[in-house]
Short mmCIF file of C-alpha atoms in Angstrom, two decimals:
data_model
loop_
_atom_site.label_atom_id
_atom_site.label_comp_id
_atom_site.label_asym_id
_atom_site.label_seq_id
_atom_site.Cartn_x
_atom_site.Cartn_y
_atom_site.Cartn_z
CA MET A 1 4.85 -33.45 -18.62
CA TYR A 2 6.62 -35.58 -15.98
CA ARG A 3 7.91 -32.49 -14.15
CA LYS A 4 4.42 -30.88 -14.09
CA GLN A 5 2.91 -34.08 -12.65
CA THR A 6 5.68 -34.26 -10.05
CA ILE A 7 5.08 -30.66 -9.00
CA GLY A 8 1.34 -31.31 -8.77
CA ILE A 9 1.89 -34.34 -6.50
CA LEU A 10 4.35 -32.37 -4.34
CA CYS A 11 1.76 -29.58 -4.09
CA ILE A 12 -0.85 -31.98 -2.67
CA ILE A 13 1.67 -33.50 -0.26
CA ALA A 14 2.76 -30.04 0.89
CA PHE A 15 -0.82 -28.94 1.50
CA ILE A 16 -1.54 -32.03 3.62
CA ALA A 17 1.75 -31.80 5.52
CA LEU A 18 1.41 -28.12 6.34
CA SER A 19 -2.23 -28.52 7.38
CA ALA A 20 -1.18 -31.32 9.75
CA THR A 21 1.63 -29.18 11.16
CA VAL A 22 -0.68 -26.23 11.77
CA THR A 23 -3.26 -28.44 13.48
CA GLU A 24 -0.60 -30.11 15.62
CA LYS A 25 0.88 -26.79 16.77
CA PHE A 26 -2.19 -24.65 17.18
CA GLY A 27 -5.25 -26.89 17.26
CA ASN A 28 -8.28 -27.12 14.99
CA ASN A 29 -9.59 -23.69 15.99
CA LEU A 30 -6.58 -21.85 14.57
CA LYS A 31 -6.55 -22.85 10.95
CA PRO A 32 -6.01 -20.35 8.11
CA GLU A 33 -9.36 -18.98 6.98
CA PRO A 34 -10.19 -18.67 3.26
CA ILE A 35 -11.68 -15.38 2.04
CA PRO A 36 -14.67 -15.77 -0.32
CA PRO A 37 -14.65 -13.76 -3.56
CA SER A 38 -16.79 -10.66 -4.12
CA GLN A 39 -18.26 -9.76 -7.48
CA GLN A 40 -16.53 -6.76 -9.05
CA GLN A 41 -17.90 -4.41 -11.70
CA PRO A 42 -16.35 -4.69 -15.17
CA GLY A 43 -14.55 -1.68 -16.59
CA LYS A 44 -12.23 -0.51 -19.35
CA ALA A 45 -8.54 -0.40 -18.45
CA GLU A 46 -7.64 2.37 -20.93
CA LYS A 47 -10.25 4.70 -19.46
CA GLY A 48 -9.15 3.78 -15.96
CA TYR A 49 -5.54 4.68 -16.67
CA GLU A 50 -6.50 8.04 -18.14
CA TYR A 51 -8.72 8.88 -15.17
CA LEU A 52 -6.03 7.77 -12.74
CA ILE A 53 -3.42 10.19 -14.12
CA THR A 54 -5.67 13.09 -15.22
CA GLY A 55 -8.99 12.72 -13.34
CA ASN A 56 -10.52 15.04 -10.75
CA TYR A 57 -11.16 12.49 -7.98
CA VAL A 58 -9.37 14.96 -5.70
CA SER A 59 -11.06 18.29 -6.45
CA SER A 60 -9.07 20.80 -4.38
CA GLY A 61 -5.38 21.69 -4.37
CA PHE A 62 -2.87 24.42 -5.22
CA PRO A 63 -3.60 26.98 -7.94
CA TYR A 64 -1.31 26.03 -10.82
CA LYS A 65 0.32 29.45 -11.16
CA PHE A 66 1.14 29.57 -7.47
CA TYR A 67 2.35 25.96 -7.47
CA ARG A 68 4.86 26.67 -10.25
CA ILE A 69 6.28 29.57 -8.25
CA ILE A 70 6.87 27.58 -5.06
CA ALA A 71 7.71 24.20 -6.63
CA GLY A 72 9.82 25.34 -9.58
CA LYS A 73 10.58 23.07 -12.52
CA LYS A 74 10.29 19.32 -12.18
CA LYS A 75 12.50 16.68 -13.76
CA GLY A 76 11.14 13.97 -16.02
CA ASN A 77 7.73 13.38 -17.57
CA TYR A 78 7.46 9.71 -16.66
CA LEU A 79 3.80 9.45 -17.72
CA ASN A 80 4.35 11.21 -21.07
CA ARG A 81 1.48 13.57 -20.29
CA THR A 82 0.79 16.68 -22.32
CA GLY A 83 -0.14 20.27 -21.51
CA LYS A 84 0.15 21.48 -17.92
CA ASN A 85 0.20 17.88 -16.67
CA ALA A 86 3.59 17.49 -18.35
CA THR A 87 4.98 20.14 -15.99
CA VAL A 88 4.04 18.55 -12.64
CA PRO A 89 5.42 15.39 -10.94
CA PHE A 90 3.74 12.04 -11.62
CA GLY A 91 2.05 12.09 -8.20
CA PHE A 92 0.11 15.24 -9.11
CA ASN A 93 -2.42 16.24 -11.74
CA VAL A 94 -3.77 19.54 -13.07
CA ILE A 95 -7.55 19.93 -13.17
CA LYS A 96 -9.95 22.82 -13.71
CA ASN A 97 -12.13 23.53 -10.71
CA GLU A 98 -15.69 24.87 -10.77
CA GLN A 99 -14.39 28.42 -11.17
CA GLY A 100 -12.33 27.40 -14.22
CA ILE A 101 -9.02 27.79 -12.37
CA ASP A 102 -6.22 25.32 -13.02
CA MET A 103 -5.47 23.47 -9.77
CA VAL A 104 -2.65 21.06 -8.95
CA VAL A 105 -4.05 18.12 -6.96
CA PRO A 106 -2.47 14.96 -5.51
CA THR A 107 -3.26 11.60 -7.13
CA CYS A 108 -3.15 7.93 -6.12
CA LEU A 109 0.37 7.72 -7.55
CA GLN A 110 1.71 9.60 -4.52
CA CYS A 111 1.70 6.20 -2.79
CA HIS A 112 1.12 3.72 -5.62
CA ALA A 113 4.04 4.42 -7.96
CA GLN A 114 7.80 4.45 -7.50
CA VAL A 115 10.84 5.12 -9.62
CA PHE A 116 13.12 2.08 -9.65
CA GLY A 117 16.34 2.61 -11.55
CA LYS A 118 15.31 5.00 -14.29
CA HIS A 119 11.80 3.66 -14.79
CA LEU A 120 8.51 4.58 -13.11
CA TYR A 121 6.51 1.52 -12.08
CA ILE A 122 2.84 2.29 -11.59
CA GLY A 123 1.47 -0.06 -8.97
CA LEU A 124 4.74 -0.41 -7.08
CA GLY A 125 4.26 0.91 -3.55
CA ASN A 126 6.22 4.08 -2.82
CA SER A 127 8.63 2.98 -0.09
CA PHE A 128 10.40 6.35 -0.09
CA ILE A 129 7.45 8.42 1.04
CA ASP A 130 8.05 10.43 4.20
CA PHE A 131 5.35 10.78 6.84
CA SER A 132 7.90 11.30 9.61
CA ASN A 133 7.91 15.10 9.48
CA THR A 134 4.25 16.03 8.98
CA GLU A 135 4.11 18.44 11.91
CA LYS A 136 6.66 20.67 10.19
CA GLN A 137 4.95 20.16 6.82
CA ASN A 138 1.66 21.22 8.38
CA THR A 139 3.21 24.50 9.56
CA ILE A 140 4.63 25.22 6.11
CA LEU A 141 1.52 24.24 4.16
CA THR A 142 -1.38 25.50 6.23
CA ASN A 143 0.13 28.27 8.33
CA THR A 144 2.57 29.83 5.87
CA THR A 145 2.04 28.85 2.23
CA PHE A 146 -1.74 29.07 2.21
CA GLN A 147 -1.75 32.29 4.21
CA ILE A 148 0.45 33.85 1.55
CA LEU A 149 -1.83 32.49 -1.15
CA LYS A 150 -4.92 33.80 0.61
CA THR A 151 -3.38 37.26 0.75
CA ILE A 152 -2.08 37.58 -2.80
CA ALA A 153 -4.77 35.60 -4.67
CA PRO A 154 -7.99 35.40 -2.63
CA LYS A 155 -10.16 34.23 -5.57
CA GLN A 156 -7.82 31.36 -6.34
CA PHE A 157 -7.63 30.50 -2.65
CA GLU A 158 -11.32 29.55 -2.69
CA GLY A 159 -10.41 26.45 -4.68
CA SER A 160 -7.92 25.45 -1.98
CA LYS A 161 -10.19 25.64 1.05
CA ALA A 162 -11.26 21.98 1.06
CA ILE A 163 -7.73 20.61 0.98
CA VAL A 164 -6.55 23.19 3.53
CA GLN A 165 -9.20 22.11 6.03
CA SER A 166 -8.20 18.47 5.54
CA PHE A 167 -4.49 19.21 5.93
CA LYS A 168 -5.10 21.16 9.13
CA ALA A 169 -7.09 18.27 10.57
CA VAL A 170 -4.77 15.41 9.61
CA TYR A 171 -1.17 16.61 9.25
CA PRO A 172 -0.44 17.31 12.94
CA ASN A 173 -1.70 13.81 13.83
CA LEU A 174 -0.23 11.83 10.93
CA GLN A 175 3.44 11.62 11.85
CA THR A 176 5.22 8.24 11.75
CA LYS A 177 8.28 7.39 13.85
CA VAL A 178 10.49 6.74 10.81
CA ARG A 179 10.47 7.66 7.15
CA GLY A 180 9.70 5.17 4.40
CA VAL A 181 6.51 3.78 5.97
CA ASN A 182 2.99 4.78 5.02
CA ALA A 183 0.30 6.31 7.24
CA ALA A 184 -2.65 5.60 4.93
CA ASP A 185 -4.71 3.81 7.59
CA ARG A 186 -4.23 6.73 9.96
CA LEU A 187 -5.10 9.22 7.21
CA ALA A 188 -8.37 7.42 6.53
CA MET A 189 -9.24 7.38 10.24
CA LEU A 190 -8.56 11.10 10.65
CA LEU A 191 -10.59 12.04 7.57
CA VAL A 192 -13.66 9.95 8.31
CA ALA A 193 -13.67 11.27 11.88
CA HIS A 194 -14.55 14.64 10.34
CA ARG A 195 -17.20 13.38 7.91
CA ASN A 196 -20.83 12.45 8.31
CA PRO A 197 -21.09 8.80 7.19
CA VAL A 198 -24.38 9.29 5.36
CA THR A 199 -23.79 12.64 3.61
CA LEU A 200 -19.94 12.65 3.62
CA GLN A 201 -20.10 16.36 4.47
CA TRP A 202 -17.25 17.85 6.48
CA SER A 203 -17.44 18.67 10.19
CA ASP A 204 -14.84 20.99 11.74
CA SER A 205 -15.18 19.07 15.00
CA THR A 206 -14.39 15.36 15.19
CA LEU A 207 -17.36 12.98 15.17
CA LEU A 208 -15.40 9.92 16.34
CA THR A 209 -12.84 9.19 19.04
CA ILE A 210 -9.40 8.98 17.41
CA PRO A 211 -6.76 6.61 18.82
CA GLU A 212 -3.30 7.95 19.60
CA GLU A 213 -1.16 5.43 17.72
CA VAL A 214 -0.07 6.02 14.11
CA VAL A 215 0.29 2.51 12.68
CA PRO A 216 2.91 2.17 9.90
CA THR A 217 2.35 0.10 6.77
CA ASP A 218 4.22 -0.71 3.60
CA VAL A 219 2.22 -0.10 0.40
CA PRO A 220 1.29 -3.43 -1.28
CA ALA A 221 1.80 -3.76 -5.03
CA TRP A 222 -1.31 -3.04 -7.09
CA TRP A 223 -0.69 -5.93 -9.49
CA LEU A 224 -1.50 -8.36 -6.68
CA LEU A 225 -5.09 -7.16 -6.51
CA LYS A 226 -6.20 -9.24 -9.50
CA LYS A 227 -5.68 -12.36 -7.38
CA LYS A 228 -7.10 -11.14 -4.09
CA ASN A 229 -10.63 -11.59 -2.75
CA ALA A 230 -10.18 -8.85 -0.16
CA MET A 231 -8.19 -5.65 0.18
CA PHE A 232 -5.57 -4.51 2.70
CA TYR A 233 -3.11 -6.52 4.79
CA THR A 234 -5.80 -7.60 7.21
CA GLY A 235 -8.08 -8.74 4.39
CA PHE A 236 -10.92 -6.69 5.87
CA GLY A 237 -11.84 -4.77 2.71
CA ARG A 238 -14.71 -6.82 1.26
CA GLY A 239 -17.25 -6.16 -1.47
CA ASP A 240 -16.75 -3.60 -4.22
CA PHE A 241 -13.04 -2.76 -4.53
CA GLY A 242 -13.92 0.42 -6.41
CA LYS A 243 -15.35 1.93 -3.23
CA PHE A 244 -12.05 1.38 -1.42
CA LEU A 245 -9.91 2.56 -4.33
CA MET A 246 -11.73 5.90 -4.42
CA LEU A 247 -11.16 6.65 -0.73
CA SER A 248 -8.63 9.39 -1.60
CA ASN A 249 -11.73 11.33 -2.68
CA ILE A 250 -12.69 11.91 0.97
CA LEU A 251 -9.71 14.26 1.22
CA THR A 252 -11.75 16.95 -0.55
CA VAL A 253 -15.23 15.57 -1.37
CA LYS A 254 -18.19 17.91 -0.78
CA ASP A 255 -20.96 15.35 -0.47
CA THR A 256 -22.33 12.07 -1.79
CA THR A 257 -23.34 13.65 -5.10
CA GLU A 258 -19.69 14.34 -5.88
CA ALA A 259 -18.68 10.93 -4.52
CA ALA A 260 -21.18 9.17 -6.78
CA GLU A 261 -19.82 11.01 -9.83
CA VAL A 262 -16.25 9.99 -8.97
CA TYR A 263 -17.33 6.42 -8.27
CA LYS A 264 -18.57 6.04 -11.86
CA HIS A 265 -14.94 5.94 -13.00
CA PHE A 266 -13.54 3.44 -10.52
CA ALA A 267 -14.70 0.26 -12.23
CA ASP A 268 -12.41 1.45 -15.03
CA VAL A 269 -9.62 2.23 -12.56
CA LEU A 270 -9.95 -1.27 -11.10
CA ALA A 271 -9.82 -2.76 -14.60
CA TYR A 272 -6.58 -0.86 -15.22
CA ILE A 273 -5.08 -1.99 -11.91
CA GLN A 274 -5.99 -5.59 -12.72
CA SER A 275 -4.21 -5.22 -16.07
CA ILE A 276 -0.86 -4.30 -14.48
CA GLU A 277 1.76 -7.04 -14.65
CA PRO A 278 4.71 -7.23 -12.26
CA PRO A 279 8.09 -6.20 -13.69
CA LYS A 280 10.45 -9.00 -14.61
CA TYR A 281 13.59 -9.50 -12.56
CA ALA A 282 16.26 -7.16 -13.87
CA LYS A 283 19.27 -9.49 -13.70
CA PRO A 284 20.16 -13.00 -14.97
CA ILE A 285 18.55 -15.93 -13.11
CA ASN A 286 20.16 -19.31 -12.41
CA LYS A 287 17.44 -21.48 -13.98
CA GLU A 288 18.67 -24.77 -12.48
CA LEU A 289 18.80 -23.29 -9.00
CA ALA A 290 15.39 -21.68 -9.52
CA MET A 291 13.90 -25.10 -10.41
CA GLU A 292 15.24 -26.49 -7.15
CA GLY A 293 13.78 -23.50 -5.36
CA GLU A 294 10.39 -24.04 -6.95
CA LEU A 295 10.10 -27.54 -5.52
CA LEU A 296 11.17 -26.27 -2.10
CA PHE A 297 8.71 -23.38 -2.35
CA ILE A 298 5.84 -25.74 -3.19
CA THR A 299 6.70 -27.90 -0.20
CA LYS A 300 7.34 -25.05 2.24
CA CYS A 301 5.41 -21.95 1.16
CA SER A 302 2.64 -22.70 -1.34
CA LYS A 303 -0.04 -23.63 1.21
CA CYS A 304 -0.34 -19.96 2.15
CA HIS A 305 1.17 -18.07 -0.79
CA GLY A 306 -0.14 -20.21 -3.64
CA THR A 307 1.43 -21.70 -6.77
CA TYR A 308 2.50 -19.89 -9.93
CA GLY A 309 2.71 -20.38 -13.64
CA THR A 310 0.03 -21.44 -16.13
CA ASN A 311 -1.98 -23.49 -13.66
CA GLY A 312 -1.09 -21.49 -10.56
CA GLN A 313 -3.64 -21.03 -7.80
CA TYR A 314 -3.80 -18.50 -4.98
CA PRO A 315 -5.72 -19.66 -1.85
CA ASN A 316 -6.66 -16.24 -0.38
CA LEU A 317 -6.00 -17.28 3.20
CA LEU A 318 -6.18 -15.22 6.36
CA ILE A 319 -3.52 -16.39 8.78
CA PRO A 320 -4.34 -16.18 12.51
CA GLU A 321 -2.08 -14.12 14.78
CA LYS A 322 -0.71 -17.13 16.66
CA ILE A 323 0.40 -18.77 13.43
CA ILE A 324 1.94 -15.80 11.62
CA GLY A 325 3.34 -14.12 14.75
CA THR A 326 4.11 -10.76 13.10
CA ASP A 327 3.58 -7.35 14.67
CA SER A 328 -0.08 -7.20 15.69
CA LEU A 329 -0.68 -3.47 16.13
CA LEU A 330 -2.23 -3.02 12.68
CA PHE A 331 -5.05 -5.54 13.06
CA LYS A 332 -5.49 -4.77 16.75
CA THR A 333 -6.07 -1.12 15.89
CA ASN A 334 -8.94 -2.25 13.65
CA GLN A 335 -10.37 -4.45 16.43
CA GLN A 336 -9.88 -2.03 19.30
CA ASN A 337 -11.43 0.94 17.48
CA PRO A 338 -14.75 -0.45 16.23
CA GLN A 339 -16.16 3.06 15.75
CA PHE A 340 -14.34 3.26 12.42
CA ILE A 341 -15.58 -0.15 11.27
CA GLN A 342 -19.09 0.98 12.19
CA TRP A 343 -18.65 4.34 10.42
CA PHE A 344 -17.69 2.65 7.17
CA ASN A 345 -20.30 -0.12 7.33
CA GLU A 346 -23.05 2.45 7.91
CA SER A 347 -21.72 4.97 5.40
CA TRP A 348 -22.44 5.84 1.78
CA PHE A 349 -19.68 3.37 0.78
CA ALA A 350 -21.75 0.47 2.10
CA THR A 351 -24.86 1.40 0.09
CA SER A 352 -26.14 0.78 -3.46
CA ASN A 353 -26.14 -2.44 -5.47
CA HIS A 354 -22.35 -2.63 -5.11
CA PRO A 355 -21.61 -2.08 -1.42
CA ALA A 356 -18.27 -2.34 0.34
CA LYS A 357 -17.80 -3.37 3.94
CA LEU A 358 -15.08 -3.90 6.54
CA VAL A 359 -14.70 -7.31 8.18
CA PRO A 360 -11.97 -7.25 10.88
CA TYR A 361 -9.81 -10.28 11.64
CA ASN A 362 -7.10 -11.20 14.17
CA GLY A 363 -4.30 -11.81 11.72
CA TYR A 364 -3.12 -11.02 8.20
CA ILE A 365 -3.68 -12.24 4.67
CA ALA A 366 -0.83 -14.24 3.12
CA PRO A 367 -0.20 -12.19 -0.04
CA PRO A 368 0.55 -13.39 -3.55
CA LEU A 369 4.26 -13.10 -4.34
CA ASP A 370 4.18 -11.96 -7.97
CA GLY A 371 6.99 -9.44 -8.51
CA VAL A 372 8.08 -9.84 -4.89
CA TRP A 373 11.71 -9.16 -5.85
CA ILE A 374 11.01 -5.46 -6.42
CA THR A 375 8.71 -4.82 -3.46
CA ALA A 376 11.28 -4.43 -0.65
CA PRO A 377 11.18 -3.69 2.23
CA TYR A 378 9.06 -6.60 3.44
CA PHE A 379 6.30 -7.46 5.93
CA HIS A 380 3.17 -5.35 6.29
CA ASN A 381 5.15 -2.61 8.06
CA GLY A 382 8.25 -2.62 5.84
CA SER A 383 10.42 -3.75 8.76
CA VAL A 384 12.61 -6.27 6.89
CA PRO A 385 14.88 -4.83 4.17
CA THR A 386 15.56 -8.06 2.20
CA LEU A 387 14.04 -11.38 1.17
CA GLU A 388 17.03 -13.03 2.82
CA GLY A 389 15.79 -11.60 6.12
CA VAL A 390 12.24 -12.79 5.45
CA LEU A 391 13.51 -16.37 5.21
CA ASN A 392 16.02 -16.08 8.07
CA SER A 393 14.95 -14.12 11.14
CA LYS A 394 18.57 -13.97 12.37
CA LYS A 395 19.40 -11.69 9.44
CA ARG A 396 16.80 -9.06 10.29
CA PRO A 397 18.51 -5.94 11.65
CA THR A 398 17.03 -4.31 14.75
CA TYR A 399 18.08 -0.79 13.73
CA TRP A 400 18.75 -0.08 10.06
CA SER A 401 18.65 2.67 7.47
CA ARG A 402 18.85 3.01 3.70
CA ASP A 403 19.91 5.82 1.41
CA PHE A 404 16.92 7.84 0.23
CA THR A 405 19.01 10.10 -2.00
CA LYS A 406 20.90 7.46 -4.01
CA PRO A 407 19.27 4.14 -3.11
CA SER A 408 20.94 0.95 -4.33
CA TYR A 409 19.49 -2.55 -4.63
CA ASN A 410 21.06 -5.81 -3.49
CA TYR A 411 20.24 -8.44 -6.11
CA THR A 412 21.72 -11.27 -4.02
CA ALA A 413 19.90 -10.80 -0.72
CA VAL A 414 17.11 -9.19 -2.83
CA GLY A 415 16.16 -5.88 -1.29
CA TRP A 416 17.58 -2.48 -0.53
CA ASN A 417 21.18 -2.13 0.56
CA TYR A 418 21.09 -0.92 4.13
CA THR A 419 23.28 0.13 7.04
CA THR A 420 22.90 -1.46 10.47
CA HIS A 421 23.04 0.67 13.63
CA LYS A 422 23.72 -0.17 17.26
CA ASN A 423 20.78 1.86 18.51
CA THR A 424 17.98 4.15 17.42
CA GLY A 425 18.90 7.23 15.41
CA GLY A 426 15.82 9.36 14.89
CA ARG A 427 13.44 9.24 11.98
CA LYS A 428 16.09 8.11 9.45
CA VAL A 429 16.75 4.83 11.27
CA TYR A 430 14.11 2.10 11.24
CA ASN A 431 13.59 1.06 14.86
CA THR A 432 12.02 -2.40 15.06
CA THR A 433 11.63 -2.18 18.86
CA LEU A 434 8.78 0.33 18.52
CA PRO A 435 5.14 -0.83 18.73
CA GLY A 436 3.87 -1.40 15.19
CA TYR A 437 7.40 -1.53 13.73
CA GLY A 438 8.37 -5.03 14.88
CA ASN A 439 10.24 -7.37 12.52
CA TYR A 440 9.41 -10.61 14.37
CA GLY A 441 7.18 -13.49 13.28
CA HIS A 442 6.92 -15.39 9.98
CA ASN A 443 9.72 -17.71 11.10
CA PHE A 444 8.83 -20.45 8.63
CA GLY A 445 12.20 -20.23 6.86
CA ASP A 446 14.34 -20.51 9.97
CA ASP A 447 14.60 -24.29 9.77
CA LEU A 448 15.95 -24.20 6.19
CA VAL A 449 19.64 -24.55 5.43
CA ASP A 450 21.31 -21.64 3.64
CA ALA A 451 21.45 -23.51 0.32
CA ASP A 452 17.68 -24.07 0.37
CA ARG A 453 17.01 -20.42 1.18
CA LYS A 454 19.22 -19.39 -1.71
CA ALA A 455 17.31 -21.69 -4.05
CA ILE A 456 13.90 -20.37 -2.92
CA ILE A 457 15.07 -16.77 -3.38
CA GLU A 458 16.28 -17.64 -6.88
CA TYR A 459 12.82 -19.04 -7.64
CA LEU A 460 11.08 -15.97 -6.21
CA LYS A 461 13.02 -13.87 -8.72
CA THR A 462 11.08 -15.62 -11.50
CA LEU A 463 7.60 -14.65 -10.23
#
């Protein structure tokens, strides 16, 4: 009881102290801004899980017979699926299209699941995805593979037309500078630029001006969503989360009739996502050191990232650019290209009794830290390979790479083992000097001594 009271008092002191520090440094006009909650529709988690791994929210893909020829046999049935679904990777699903043909389609787990060790963690962002070679992939997929398919199986090719037109439009313009970062924001921009906001019908010509930059992001863990009042790193996804979660549907959607049918399932998908718990730290934890780290965390970090445990609270704060100081290209892209904000806020997604909307902001949301130990690399662009680097900016490498074939984890620094380089080395080396890839900012741990950083990291392992 005494320890809980002590922690509570320290929490209040920390909140007051940090608020005073922020005001002193940046003035009253640059305080963190709380995000109000939005009412979400209730759903059933079991149904959501089933729809997530077997549903037809993407309705066009490869004919199954053709896919098996070019892809061969896969290893592991991580989802324990049955039938044809047992024969495709976890990031794909087999559906029957309107012509009754079995089609292999991509699912949300392409980005929102990752194998760690020997286990698949649904909800863990896929930090090994590769968007750095999409120009070559576009040539193989749309100019070679589908041409062969069209020639040898024209009837089956009909079911692939929607995804082919999307690939042709987005793949040449989706390429990131390095592998391991995600281009989801760019993908959404490219797709909506080809769709009427009211009908969602496809246009071969672009309807919006598309910016040149491809902004990289790291995929946030799904299990954090249960605490958040807004989606995405910028906190600009407000209203019905189901509308945002179903955005992969615009890859192949025909019109709003199909979108409305898909949307019926996403209250269940949200319920499943909110049921996901973060994995527990995989190694022993020094409990005494972790207790020291908890007190330090409450004093140093809880104002923005919240408190944890039975009575934990998460403040849902947007942190202004001048306070957080991290790479600004992501939120600036939102601000400097208002045509996409307007498209969404005037689209089908913003209609009905459960609308969604985009509210841009000059800064980033301070995320919850549940399961943070397994979510490396860190920052919104995946520019920092370890928690040690998050708390000590001097230990952030400028050029670094990690093994994608046999990755290994560092349980001391907490993050992926990596190799430093003296200069850039192509798409396999993370280059933090590039716009959008910067590893600067969030220097709040720089004034800690090494022993305090070690204690905080030990505590973070417990979340």
